[in-house]
Amino acid sequence: MRRFLLRLVFVLTLPVVLLAVWWAASDSSTDVYWPPLRTILKTFPDVWTADRLRTDALPSILRLSAGYATAAVAGVALGTVIGSYRRVRAVCEPVLEFLRAVPPPVLVPVIMLFAGIGHTMKILVIAIGCVWPILLNTVEGVRAVDSVMAETARSYGVKGFARLRHVVLPSASPQIFAGLRQALSIGIILMVISEMFAASNGLGFTVVQFQRGFAIPDMWTGILVLGLLGFLLSVVFQLVERRVLGWYHGLRATTRRSR
Amino acid sequence: MKGLNLALGAAGLAAFLLLGEAVPRLGLVKEAYFPPTSRIAGALGDELADSAFWTALGDTLTGWAVGLAVAACAGVVAGVVISVVPYLREATASTIEFLRPIPSVALIPLAVLLYGTELRSVLLLVVYASFWQILIQTLYGVQDVDPVAEETARSYGLGTWARIRYVLWPTALPYVMTGLRLAAAVALILTITAELVIGAPGLGARIAVAQTSQAVPDMYALVVVTGVLGLLINVGARSVERRALAWHQSVRGEVAV
C-alpha cells in the first residue's frame, strides 16, 4: 500500500506542478497569444460539445483508422512477400528506401491532384505515408526468422499458409509492431496536415479555423484535444501490443519450459 | 554476391523509372496528374539551374540543422540530468510519456501566431518533434549502464562528472546515436511540413507554390529532391553512427575475448 502511494506521488507530482506553474504564470496574462489557463479550461466544454466531437473529431478518427488499417494490411502483406524472396528483396530495396525517404507530408499536394480534396485523398495520404515503416520493418522481420525454427518447420513439412501463420508472422511480429508504432505517429501527423490543407471538417481544419479567426483560447483547446488524442492512441497501441506480443512471449515461454 | 545485389537493385530502380515513363505515356493515368519520368527529369534540370531553388534548399537545410542541433543538445543534457539525479526519473516518467505522443503538428497554429513564417516557427516544430527521440534514447542508454562498472567507478572515488564522462557516456553513446539518426529523419519531415503548411521559405513552400500554380512536373521534381535529401540524411547519419561507434565494437570485442 505504501509503495503504491509512493508510486502515485511520483506519477502525479510533476504534472501537477507543471499545471500549477502554467496556471499561475498565465493567470494574469494579458498577452493575446498566451491566454490564462483558466480561460482555456473554461472555454473547453463550450467548444468541444458532443455535437462538435461528432462532426469534427469523429471524421478525423475514422479517416485515420481507415488509412492506418489499409497501410497495416498492405505493408504486412507486401513485406512478407518481399521478405520471403531474396531476389525480390534485392530488386525492390533501393526503390523502397527512396520512397521511404520522401517526407510523407509532401504526399498531400501530390495526392490532391489525383483524388481531389475529399475523404479519399485523406485516407490515401495516410495509407501511403504509413505504409513504408510497416513494409520495411516487416521485410526485416521476415528475413530474420530464426533459421533453426525455419528448418524445423520445413522438416516437419509445415508449408504454405500454416508456415506463414505459425512460423513467419509470429517471429516477425516484434519487428512488425515496431513499424506499426512508427507509422502511428506519422499517421496522426498526416491526418492533421491533410485537414489543414483542404477540408470542411476534422480536427486539423477546426484548429486552423480558430487560429485564422483569432479565437485564441479556442485554438488552445484544439491543441489540447490533439494532444489528448495522440496520448490516447499511444495508450491504446501499447495495450494492443502488450496483448498481441504477450501471447507471443507467452508461447515462447511455455515452449521453453516444456522443452 | 554483393555485386549481384547491387545489379538487381539497379535493375529495380531502372524498372521503376521506366514504369514511371510508360504508365502516363500509355494513358493509364492522365499526364496532367502524373507526368512521365522524362518530363520530371526535365523539370528537375530547370530547378537545378534556378538560383531560387538553391536558396530554398539552403533554407530547408538551415532549419533542419539548427533544429536538430538544438534538440540534440537539449535532449542529451536533459536525459543525462534526469538519469543522474536521484528520483528524477520516476518523477518525470509520467510527464514524458504524456508529452511525447502529442503530435508536433498540433503546434502549427501556435507557431503561425507567434512567429508567422519566420525560421523560428519551423524551429519550434522541429525541436519539439526531435527532442523526444533523443531524450528517450538517452534515457534508455543510461539505464543500460553496467551496475558493476558504476559501483567500481564509485568505489574508486570518481566524482559525478568523471562518472558521467567515463562510465555513463560511453555506454549511452550507441543509444544516443540511434536517437540522433531517428531525430534527423523526423527533423526533415517537420522542416518540410512547416514550410509546406505555414509557408516558411524552403523546399516545402516551393512545393506548395508549384502545386497552386499547376506546375505539376516541377512539383514532382521537388518531391524527388526531398526524397533524395531524406536518403542522403539517412545514409549520412548511418555513417556518422558507424564512425562514432568504431571504438565501441573493438572495446566490445576485447571484453568478449
Coordinates of C-alpha atoms in Angstrom, one line a residue:
Chain A
M1 CA 0.0 0.0 0.0
R2 CA 2.8 2.4 0.9
R3 CA 4.7 1.5 -2.2
F4 CA 1.5 2.2 -4.3
L5 CA 1.1 5.6 -2.7
L6 CA 4.7 6.4 -3.3
R7 CA 4.3 5.5 -6.9
L8 CA 1.2 7.6 -7.2
V9 CA 3.1 10.6 -5.7
F10 CA 5.9 10.1 -8.3
V11 CA 3.4 9.8 -11.2
L12 CA 1.4 12.8 -10.2
T13 CA 3.8 15.3 -8.7
L14 CA 5.4 16.7 -11.8
P15 CA 2.3 17.0 -13.9
V16 CA 0.5 18.8 -11.0
V17 CA 3.5 21.1 -10.5
L18 CA 3.7 21.9 -14.2
L19 CA 0.0 22.6 -14.5
A20 CA 0.2 24.8 -11.4
V21 CA 3.1 26.7 -12.8
W22 CA 1.2 27.2 -16.1
W23 CA -1.9 28.3 -14.2
A24 CA 0.0 30.7 -12.0
A25 CA 2.2 32.1 -14.7
S26 CA -0.6 32.7 -17.2
D27 CA -3.2 33.7 -14.6
S28 CA -2.8 37.5 -15.1
S29 CA -1.6 37.2 -18.7
T30 CA -2.9 39.8 -21.0
D31 CA -0.9 38.5 -23.9
V32 CA -3.4 37.7 -26.6
Y33 CA -1.5 34.5 -27.7
W34 CA -1.0 33.1 -24.2
P35 CA -4.4 33.3 -22.6
P36 CA -4.7 32.3 -18.9
L37 CA -5.1 28.5 -18.5
R38 CA -8.3 29.4 -16.5
T39 CA -9.8 30.9 -19.7
I40 CA -8.7 27.9 -21.8
L41 CA -10.2 25.4 -19.5
K42 CA -13.4 27.4 -19.2
T43 CA -13.7 27.6 -23.0
F44 CA -13.1 23.9 -23.4
P45 CA -16.6 22.5 -22.6
D46 CA -18.2 25.3 -24.7
V47 CA -16.1 24.4 -27.7
W48 CA -15.9 20.7 -27.6
T49 CA -19.5 19.8 -27.3
A50 CA -20.8 16.4 -28.1
D51 CA -22.0 17.8 -31.4
R52 CA -18.6 19.1 -32.4
L53 CA -17.0 15.9 -31.4
R54 CA -19.3 14.1 -33.7
T55 CA -18.8 16.5 -36.7
D56 CA -15.1 17.1 -36.3
A57 CA -13.3 14.5 -34.1
L58 CA -15.2 11.5 -35.4
P59 CA -14.4 12.0 -39.1
S60 CA -10.8 12.6 -38.3
I61 CA -10.5 9.4 -36.3
L62 CA -12.4 7.4 -38.9
R63 CA -10.1 8.6 -41.7
L64 CA -7.1 7.9 -39.6
S65 CA -8.3 4.3 -38.8
A66 CA -9.2 3.6 -42.4
G67 CA -5.8 4.8 -43.7
Y68 CA -3.8 3.2 -41.0
A69 CA -5.6 -0.1 -41.3
T70 CA -5.1 -0.1 -45.1
A71 CA -1.4 0.6 -44.6
A72 CA -1.1 -2.1 -42.0
V73 CA -2.7 -4.8 -44.2
A74 CA -0.8 -3.7 -47.4
G75 CA 2.5 -3.2 -45.5
V76 CA 2.5 -6.6 -43.8
A77 CA 1.3 -8.5 -46.9
L78 CA 3.8 -6.9 -49.3
G79 CA 6.5 -7.0 -46.7
T80 CA 6.0 -10.7 -46.2
V81 CA 6.2 -11.4 -49.9
I82 CA 9.3 -9.2 -50.4
G83 CA 11.0 -10.5 -47.3
S84 CA 10.5 -14.1 -48.2
Y85 CA 12.3 -14.0 -51.6
R86 CA 15.9 -12.9 -51.6
R87 CA 15.9 -11.8 -55.2
V88 CA 12.7 -9.8 -55.0
R89 CA 14.2 -8.0 -52.0
A90 CA 17.4 -7.1 -53.8
V91 CA 15.4 -5.7 -56.7
C92 CA 13.0 -3.7 -54.6
E93 CA 15.2 -2.4 -51.8
P94 CA 16.7 0.8 -53.4
V95 CA 13.3 1.9 -54.6
L96 CA 11.7 1.2 -51.3
E97 CA 14.5 3.1 -49.4
F98 CA 13.9 6.1 -51.7
L99 CA 10.1 6.0 -51.3
R100 CA 10.5 5.8 -47.5
A101 CA 12.9 8.8 -47.5
V102 CA 10.4 11.1 -49.1
P103 CA 8.9 13.1 -46.2
P104 CA 5.3 11.9 -46.1
P105 CA 3.6 15.4 -45.8
V106 CA 4.7 16.2 -49.4
L107 CA 2.2 13.5 -50.5
V108 CA -0.6 15.8 -49.6
P109 CA -0.3 18.1 -52.6
V110 CA 0.6 15.2 -54.9
I111 CA -2.4 13.1 -53.9
M112 CA -4.7 16.1 -54.1
L113 CA -4.1 16.1 -57.8
F114 CA -5.4 12.6 -58.2
A115 CA -8.1 12.4 -55.5
G116 CA -9.3 16.0 -55.1
I117 CA -9.9 17.1 -51.6
G118 CA -12.4 14.6 -50.3
H119 CA -12.2 11.7 -47.9
T120 CA -10.4 9.5 -50.4
M121 CA -7.5 11.9 -50.6
K122 CA -7.0 12.0 -46.9
I123 CA -7.3 8.2 -46.4
L124 CA -4.9 7.7 -49.3
V125 CA -2.4 10.2 -47.9
I126 CA -2.5 8.5 -44.5
A127 CA -2.2 5.0 -46.0
I128 CA 0.6 5.8 -48.4
G129 CA 2.5 7.7 -45.7
C130 CA 2.2 5.0 -43.1
V131 CA 2.9 2.0 -45.3
W132 CA 6.7 2.4 -45.6
P133 CA 7.8 1.9 -42.0
I134 CA 5.4 -1.1 -41.7
L135 CA 6.6 -2.6 -45.0
L136 CA 10.3 -2.2 -44.4
N137 CA 10.1 -3.5 -40.8
T138 CA 8.1 -6.5 -42.0
V139 CA 10.7 -7.2 -44.6
E140 CA 13.4 -7.1 -41.9
G141 CA 11.4 -9.2 -39.5
V142 CA 10.5 -11.9 -42.1
R143 CA 14.1 -12.0 -43.3
A144 CA 15.4 -12.6 -39.7
V145 CA 13.2 -15.6 -39.0
D146 CA 15.2 -17.9 -36.7
S147 CA 16.9 -20.4 -39.1
V148 CA 16.6 -23.3 -36.7
M149 CA 12.9 -22.7 -36.4
A150 CA 12.6 -22.3 -40.2
E151 CA 14.5 -25.6 -40.8
T152 CA 12.5 -27.4 -38.1
A153 CA 9.2 -26.3 -39.7
R154 CA 10.5 -27.4 -43.1
S155 CA 11.5 -30.9 -41.9
Y156 CA 8.1 -31.3 -40.3
G157 CA 6.5 -30.4 -43.6
V158 CA 4.9 -27.2 -42.4
K159 CA 4.3 -25.3 -45.6
G160 CA 2.3 -22.6 -47.2
F161 CA -0.3 -20.8 -45.1
A162 CA 0.4 -22.8 -42.0
R163 CA 4.1 -21.9 -42.2
L164 CA 3.2 -18.2 -42.6
R165 CA 0.7 -18.3 -39.7
H166 CA 2.7 -20.3 -37.2
V167 CA 6.3 -19.6 -38.1
V168 CA 6.9 -16.5 -40.1
L169 CA 4.4 -14.0 -38.8
P170 CA 4.9 -14.7 -35.1
S171 CA 8.6 -14.5 -35.2
A172 CA 8.4 -11.2 -37.3
S173 CA 5.7 -9.7 -35.1
P174 CA 8.0 -7.7 -32.7
Q175 CA 9.6 -6.0 -35.7
I176 CA 6.2 -5.5 -37.3
F177 CA 5.0 -3.8 -34.2
A178 CA 8.0 -1.5 -34.2
G179 CA 6.9 -0.5 -37.7
L180 CA 3.3 0.0 -36.7
R181 CA 4.3 2.2 -33.8
Q182 CA 6.4 4.5 -36.1
A183 CA 3.5 4.5 -38.6
L184 CA 1.0 5.6 -35.9
S185 CA 2.8 8.9 -35.2
I186 CA 3.2 9.5 -39.0
G187 CA -0.5 8.8 -39.4
I188 CA -1.5 11.4 -36.8
I189 CA 0.7 14.0 -38.4
L190 CA -0.8 13.2 -41.9
M191 CA -4.3 13.3 -40.5
V192 CA -3.8 16.8 -39.1
I193 CA -2.0 18.1 -42.2
S194 CA -4.3 16.8 -44.8
E195 CA -7.1 18.5 -42.9
M196 CA -5.2 21.8 -42.6
F197 CA -4.8 21.8 -46.4
A198 CA -8.2 21.3 -47.7
A199 CA -11.2 20.2 -45.7
S200 CA -14.5 21.2 -44.4
N201 CA -14.3 19.3 -41.1
G202 CA -11.9 17.5 -38.9
L203 CA -9.6 18.4 -36.0
G204 CA -6.8 20.0 -38.1
F205 CA -9.4 22.1 -40.0
T206 CA -11.1 23.3 -36.8
V207 CA -7.9 24.3 -35.1
V208 CA -6.6 26.3 -38.1
Q209 CA -10.1 27.9 -38.4
F210 CA -9.8 29.1 -34.8
Q211 CA -6.3 30.4 -35.4
R212 CA -7.4 32.3 -38.5
G213 CA -10.4 33.8 -36.6
F214 CA -8.1 34.8 -33.8
A215 CA -10.2 32.7 -31.4
I216 CA -7.1 32.1 -29.3
P217 CA -8.5 30.3 -26.3
D218 CA -10.5 28.0 -28.7
M219 CA -7.3 27.3 -30.6
W220 CA -5.6 26.3 -27.4
T221 CA -8.4 23.9 -26.6
G222 CA -7.9 22.4 -30.1
I223 CA -4.2 21.9 -29.4
L224 CA -5.1 20.2 -26.1
V225 CA -7.6 17.9 -27.9
L226 CA -5.0 16.9 -30.5
G227 CA -2.5 16.2 -27.7
L228 CA -5.0 14.1 -25.8
L229 CA -5.8 12.2 -29.0
G230 CA -2.2 11.4 -29.6
F231 CA -1.8 10.3 -26.0
L232 CA -4.9 8.1 -26.1
L233 CA -3.9 6.5 -29.3
S234 CA -0.5 5.7 -28.0
V235 CA -2.0 4.1 -24.8
V236 CA -4.4 2.0 -26.9
F237 CA -1.5 1.0 -29.1
Q238 CA 0.5 -0.1 -26.0
L239 CA -2.4 -2.2 -24.7
V240 CA -2.8 -3.9 -28.1
E241 CA 0.9 -4.5 -28.4
R242 CA 1.1 -6.0 -24.9
R243 CA -1.8 -8.3 -25.7
V244 CA -0.5 -9.5 -29.1
L245 CA 3.2 -9.7 -28.2
G246 CA 2.3 -11.0 -24.7
W247 CA 0.7 -14.0 -26.4
Y248 CA 3.9 -14.4 -28.4
H249 CA 6.2 -14.2 -25.5
G250 CA 3.9 -16.5 -23.5
L251 CA 4.1 -19.1 -26.2
R252 CA 7.9 -18.8 -26.3
A253 CA 8.0 -19.1 -22.5
T254 CA 5.8 -22.3 -22.5
T255 CA 7.8 -24.0 -25.3
R256 CA 11.0 -23.2 -23.4
R257 CA 9.5 -24.7 -20.2
S258 CA 8.2 -27.8 -21.8
R259 CA 11.5 -28.4 -23.6
Chain B
M1 CA 27.1 -11.7 -54.0
K2 CA 27.2 -8.0 -53.2
G3 CA 27.7 -7.2 -56.9
L4 CA 24.7 -9.2 -57.8
N5 CA 22.5 -7.5 -55.2
L6 CA 23.7 -4.1 -56.5
A7 CA 22.9 -5.1 -60.1
L8 CA 19.5 -6.3 -59.1
G9 CA 18.9 -3.1 -57.1
A10 CA 19.9 -1.0 -60.1
A11 CA 17.6 -3.1 -62.3
G12 CA 14.7 -2.5 -59.9
L13 CA 15.4 1.3 -59.9
A14 CA 15.5 1.3 -63.7
A15 CA 12.3 -0.7 -63.9
F16 CA 10.7 1.8 -61.5
L17 CA 11.8 4.8 -63.7
L18 CA 10.6 3.0 -66.9
L19 CA 7.3 2.3 -65.3
G20 CA 7.0 6.0 -64.5
E21 CA 7.7 6.8 -68.1
A22 CA 5.4 4.2 -69.6
V23 CA 2.3 4.5 -67.4
P24 CA 1.4 8.1 -68.4
R25 CA 2.5 7.6 -72.0
L26 CA 0.2 4.6 -72.4
G27 CA -2.6 6.8 -71.0
L28 CA -3.2 4.6 -67.9
V29 CA -3.1 7.8 -65.8
K30 CA -3.6 11.3 -67.1
E31 CA -0.3 13.0 -68.0
A32 CA -1.6 16.2 -66.3
Y33 CA -1.6 14.3 -63.0
F34 CA 1.4 12.1 -63.3
P35 CA 3.9 13.3 -65.9
P36 CA 6.3 10.8 -67.4
T37 CA 9.8 10.4 -65.8
S38 CA 11.5 12.3 -68.7
R39 CA 9.4 15.4 -68.1
I40 CA 10.0 15.2 -64.3
A41 CA 13.7 14.9 -65.1
G42 CA 13.5 17.9 -67.4
A43 CA 11.7 19.9 -64.7
L44 CA 14.4 18.8 -62.2
G45 CA 17.1 20.2 -64.6
D46 CA 15.3 23.5 -64.7
E47 CA 15.1 23.6 -61.0
L48 CA 18.8 22.9 -60.6
A49 CA 19.5 25.8 -62.9
D50 CA 17.4 28.2 -60.9
S51 CA 19.1 30.1 -58.1
A52 CA 15.9 30.4 -56.2
F53 CA 15.9 26.6 -55.8
W54 CA 19.3 26.6 -54.2
T55 CA 18.2 29.4 -51.8
A56 CA 15.2 27.3 -50.8
L57 CA 17.4 24.2 -50.3
G58 CA 19.7 26.3 -48.1
D59 CA 16.7 27.5 -46.1
T60 CA 15.4 23.9 -45.6
L61 CA 18.8 22.6 -44.6
T62 CA 19.3 25.5 -42.2
G63 CA 16.0 24.8 -40.5
W64 CA 16.8 21.1 -40.3
A65 CA 20.4 21.5 -39.0
V66 CA 19.7 24.2 -36.4
G67 CA 16.6 22.4 -35.1
L68 CA 18.3 19.1 -34.9
A69 CA 21.3 20.6 -33.1
V70 CA 19.2 22.4 -30.5
A71 CA 17.1 19.2 -30.0
A72 CA 20.2 17.0 -29.7
C73 CA 21.9 19.2 -27.1
A74 CA 18.7 19.7 -25.1
G75 CA 17.8 16.0 -25.3
V76 CA 21.2 14.7 -24.2
V77 CA 21.6 17.2 -21.4
A78 CA 18.0 16.6 -20.1
G79 CA 18.4 12.8 -20.5
V80 CA 21.7 12.7 -18.5
V81 CA 20.4 15.1 -15.8
I82 CA 17.2 13.1 -15.4
S83 CA 19.1 9.8 -15.0
V84 CA 21.9 11.1 -12.7
V85 CA 19.8 13.0 -10.2
P86 CA 18.1 10.5 -7.8
Y87 CA 14.3 10.1 -8.1
L88 CA 14.1 12.5 -11.1
R89 CA 13.5 9.6 -13.5
E90 CA 10.5 8.3 -11.6
A91 CA 9.2 11.8 -11.1
T92 CA 9.4 12.7 -14.8
A93 CA 8.3 9.3 -16.4
S94 CA 4.6 10.1 -16.5
T95 CA 5.1 13.6 -17.9
I96 CA 7.4 12.4 -20.6
E97 CA 5.0 9.6 -21.5
F98 CA 2.2 12.1 -21.8
L99 CA 4.1 14.8 -23.7
R100 CA 5.9 12.5 -26.1
P101 CA 2.9 11.3 -28.2
I102 CA 1.5 14.8 -28.7
P103 CA 1.7 15.4 -32.4
S104 CA 4.1 18.3 -33.1
V105 CA 1.8 19.4 -35.9
A106 CA -0.7 20.4 -33.3
L107 CA 1.6 23.3 -32.5
I108 CA 1.4 24.7 -36.1
P109 CA -1.4 27.2 -35.3
L110 CA 0.6 28.5 -32.3
A111 CA 3.8 28.7 -34.3
V112 CA 2.0 30.7 -37.0
L113 CA 0.6 33.2 -34.5
L114 CA 3.8 33.6 -32.6
Y115 CA 6.4 33.8 -35.4
G116 CA 4.5 33.9 -38.7
T117 CA 6.6 32.5 -41.5
E118 CA 9.9 33.1 -39.8
L119 CA 12.6 30.4 -39.3
R120 CA 11.6 30.4 -35.6
S121 CA 8.2 28.8 -36.3
V122 CA 10.0 26.0 -38.2
L123 CA 12.4 25.5 -35.3
L124 CA 9.6 25.3 -32.8
L125 CA 8.1 22.3 -34.5
V126 CA 11.4 20.7 -35.4
V127 CA 12.8 21.0 -31.9
Y128 CA 9.7 19.7 -30.3
A129 CA 9.5 16.7 -32.5
S130 CA 13.1 15.6 -32.5
F131 CA 13.7 16.4 -28.8
W132 CA 11.7 13.3 -27.6
Q133 CA 13.5 10.9 -29.9
I134 CA 16.9 11.9 -28.4
L135 CA 15.7 12.2 -24.8
I136 CA 14.1 8.7 -24.8
Q137 CA 17.1 7.1 -26.4
T138 CA 19.4 8.8 -23.9
L139 CA 17.3 7.6 -21.0
Y140 CA 17.4 4.0 -22.4
G141 CA 21.1 4.3 -22.9
V142 CA 21.9 5.5 -19.4
Q143 CA 19.7 2.7 -18.0
D144 CA 21.9 0.2 -19.8
V145 CA 25.0 1.2 -17.7
D146 CA 26.6 -1.9 -16.1
P147 CA 25.9 -1.6 -12.3
V148 CA 29.3 -3.3 -11.6
A149 CA 31.1 -0.7 -13.6
E150 CA 29.2 2.1 -12.0
E151 CA 29.9 0.7 -8.5
T152 CA 33.6 0.2 -9.3
A153 CA 33.9 3.8 -10.5
R154 CA 32.1 4.9 -7.3
S155 CA 34.4 2.9 -5.1
Y156 CA 37.5 4.3 -6.9
G157 CA 36.2 7.7 -5.8
L158 CA 35.3 9.1 -9.2
G159 CA 33.2 12.2 -8.9
T160 CA 29.8 12.7 -10.6
W161 CA 31.4 14.5 -13.6
A162 CA 34.1 11.8 -14.1
R163 CA 31.5 9.0 -13.8
I164 CA 29.3 10.7 -16.5
R165 CA 32.4 11.1 -18.7
Y166 CA 34.0 7.7 -18.4
V167 CA 31.2 5.3 -17.4
L168 CA 27.8 6.7 -18.4
W169 CA 28.6 8.5 -21.7
P170 CA 30.4 5.6 -23.4
T171 CA 27.5 3.2 -22.6
A172 CA 24.8 5.6 -23.6
L173 CA 26.5 6.8 -26.8
P174 CA 25.2 4.0 -29.1
Y175 CA 21.7 4.7 -28.0
V176 CA 22.2 8.4 -28.4
M177 CA 23.4 7.8 -31.9
T178 CA 20.3 5.8 -32.7
G179 CA 18.2 8.6 -31.3
L180 CA 20.1 11.1 -33.5
R181 CA 19.5 9.1 -36.6
L182 CA 15.8 8.9 -35.9
A183 CA 15.7 12.5 -35.0
A184 CA 17.5 13.5 -38.2
A185 CA 14.7 11.9 -40.3
V186 CA 11.9 13.4 -38.1
A187 CA 13.5 16.8 -38.2
L188 CA 13.5 16.7 -42.1
I189 CA 9.8 15.7 -42.1
L190 CA 8.9 18.5 -39.8
T191 CA 11.0 21.1 -41.6
I192 CA 9.3 20.3 -44.9
T193 CA 5.9 20.2 -43.2
A194 CA 6.3 23.6 -41.6
E195 CA 7.4 25.1 -44.9
L196 CA 4.5 23.4 -46.8
V197 CA 1.8 24.3 -44.3
I198 CA 3.0 27.6 -42.8
G199 CA 4.7 28.9 -45.9
A200 CA 8.1 29.5 -44.3
P201 CA 10.7 29.8 -47.1
G202 CA 12.2 26.5 -48.2
L203 CA 11.6 23.4 -50.4
G204 CA 8.2 22.8 -48.8
A205 CA 7.0 26.3 -49.7
R206 CA 8.2 25.8 -53.2
I207 CA 6.2 22.6 -53.5
A208 CA 3.1 24.4 -52.3
V209 CA 3.7 27.2 -54.8
A210 CA 4.2 24.7 -57.6
Q211 CA 1.0 22.9 -56.7
T212 CA -1.1 26.0 -56.6
S213 CA 0.3 27.2 -59.9
Q214 CA -0.4 23.9 -61.6
A215 CA 3.3 23.3 -62.3
V216 CA 2.9 19.6 -61.9
P217 CA 6.3 18.3 -63.3
D218 CA 8.1 20.9 -61.1
M219 CA 6.1 19.7 -58.1
Y220 CA 7.2 16.1 -58.7
A221 CA 10.8 17.2 -59.3
L222 CA 10.8 18.9 -55.9
V223 CA 9.3 15.9 -54.2
V224 CA 12.1 13.8 -55.7
V225 CA 14.6 16.3 -54.3
T226 CA 13.1 16.0 -50.8
G227 CA 13.3 12.2 -51.2
V228 CA 17.0 12.4 -52.2
L229 CA 17.6 14.7 -49.3
G230 CA 16.0 12.2 -46.9
L231 CA 18.1 9.4 -48.4
L232 CA 21.3 11.4 -48.0
I233 CA 20.5 12.3 -44.4
N234 CA 19.8 8.7 -43.7
V235 CA 23.0 7.4 -45.2
G236 CA 24.9 10.3 -43.6
A237 CA 23.5 9.6 -40.2
R238 CA 24.4 5.9 -40.5
S239 CA 28.0 6.6 -41.5
V240 CA 28.4 9.1 -38.6
E241 CA 27.0 6.5 -36.3
R242 CA 29.4 3.9 -37.6
R243 CA 32.4 6.3 -37.2
A244 CA 31.4 7.5 -33.8
L245 CA 31.0 3.9 -32.6
A246 CA 34.0 2.4 -34.3
W247 CA 35.8 2.1 -30.9
H248 CA 32.7 0.6 -29.4
Q249 CA 32.8 -2.6 -31.4
S250 CA 36.5 -3.0 -30.7
V251 CA 36.1 -2.5 -27.0
R252 CA 33.3 -5.0 -27.0
G253 CA 35.4 -7.5 -28.9
E254 CA 38.2 -7.3 -26.4
V255 CA 35.9 -7.8 -23.5
A256 CA 34.3 -10.8 -25.2
V257 CA 37.7 -12.5 -25.6

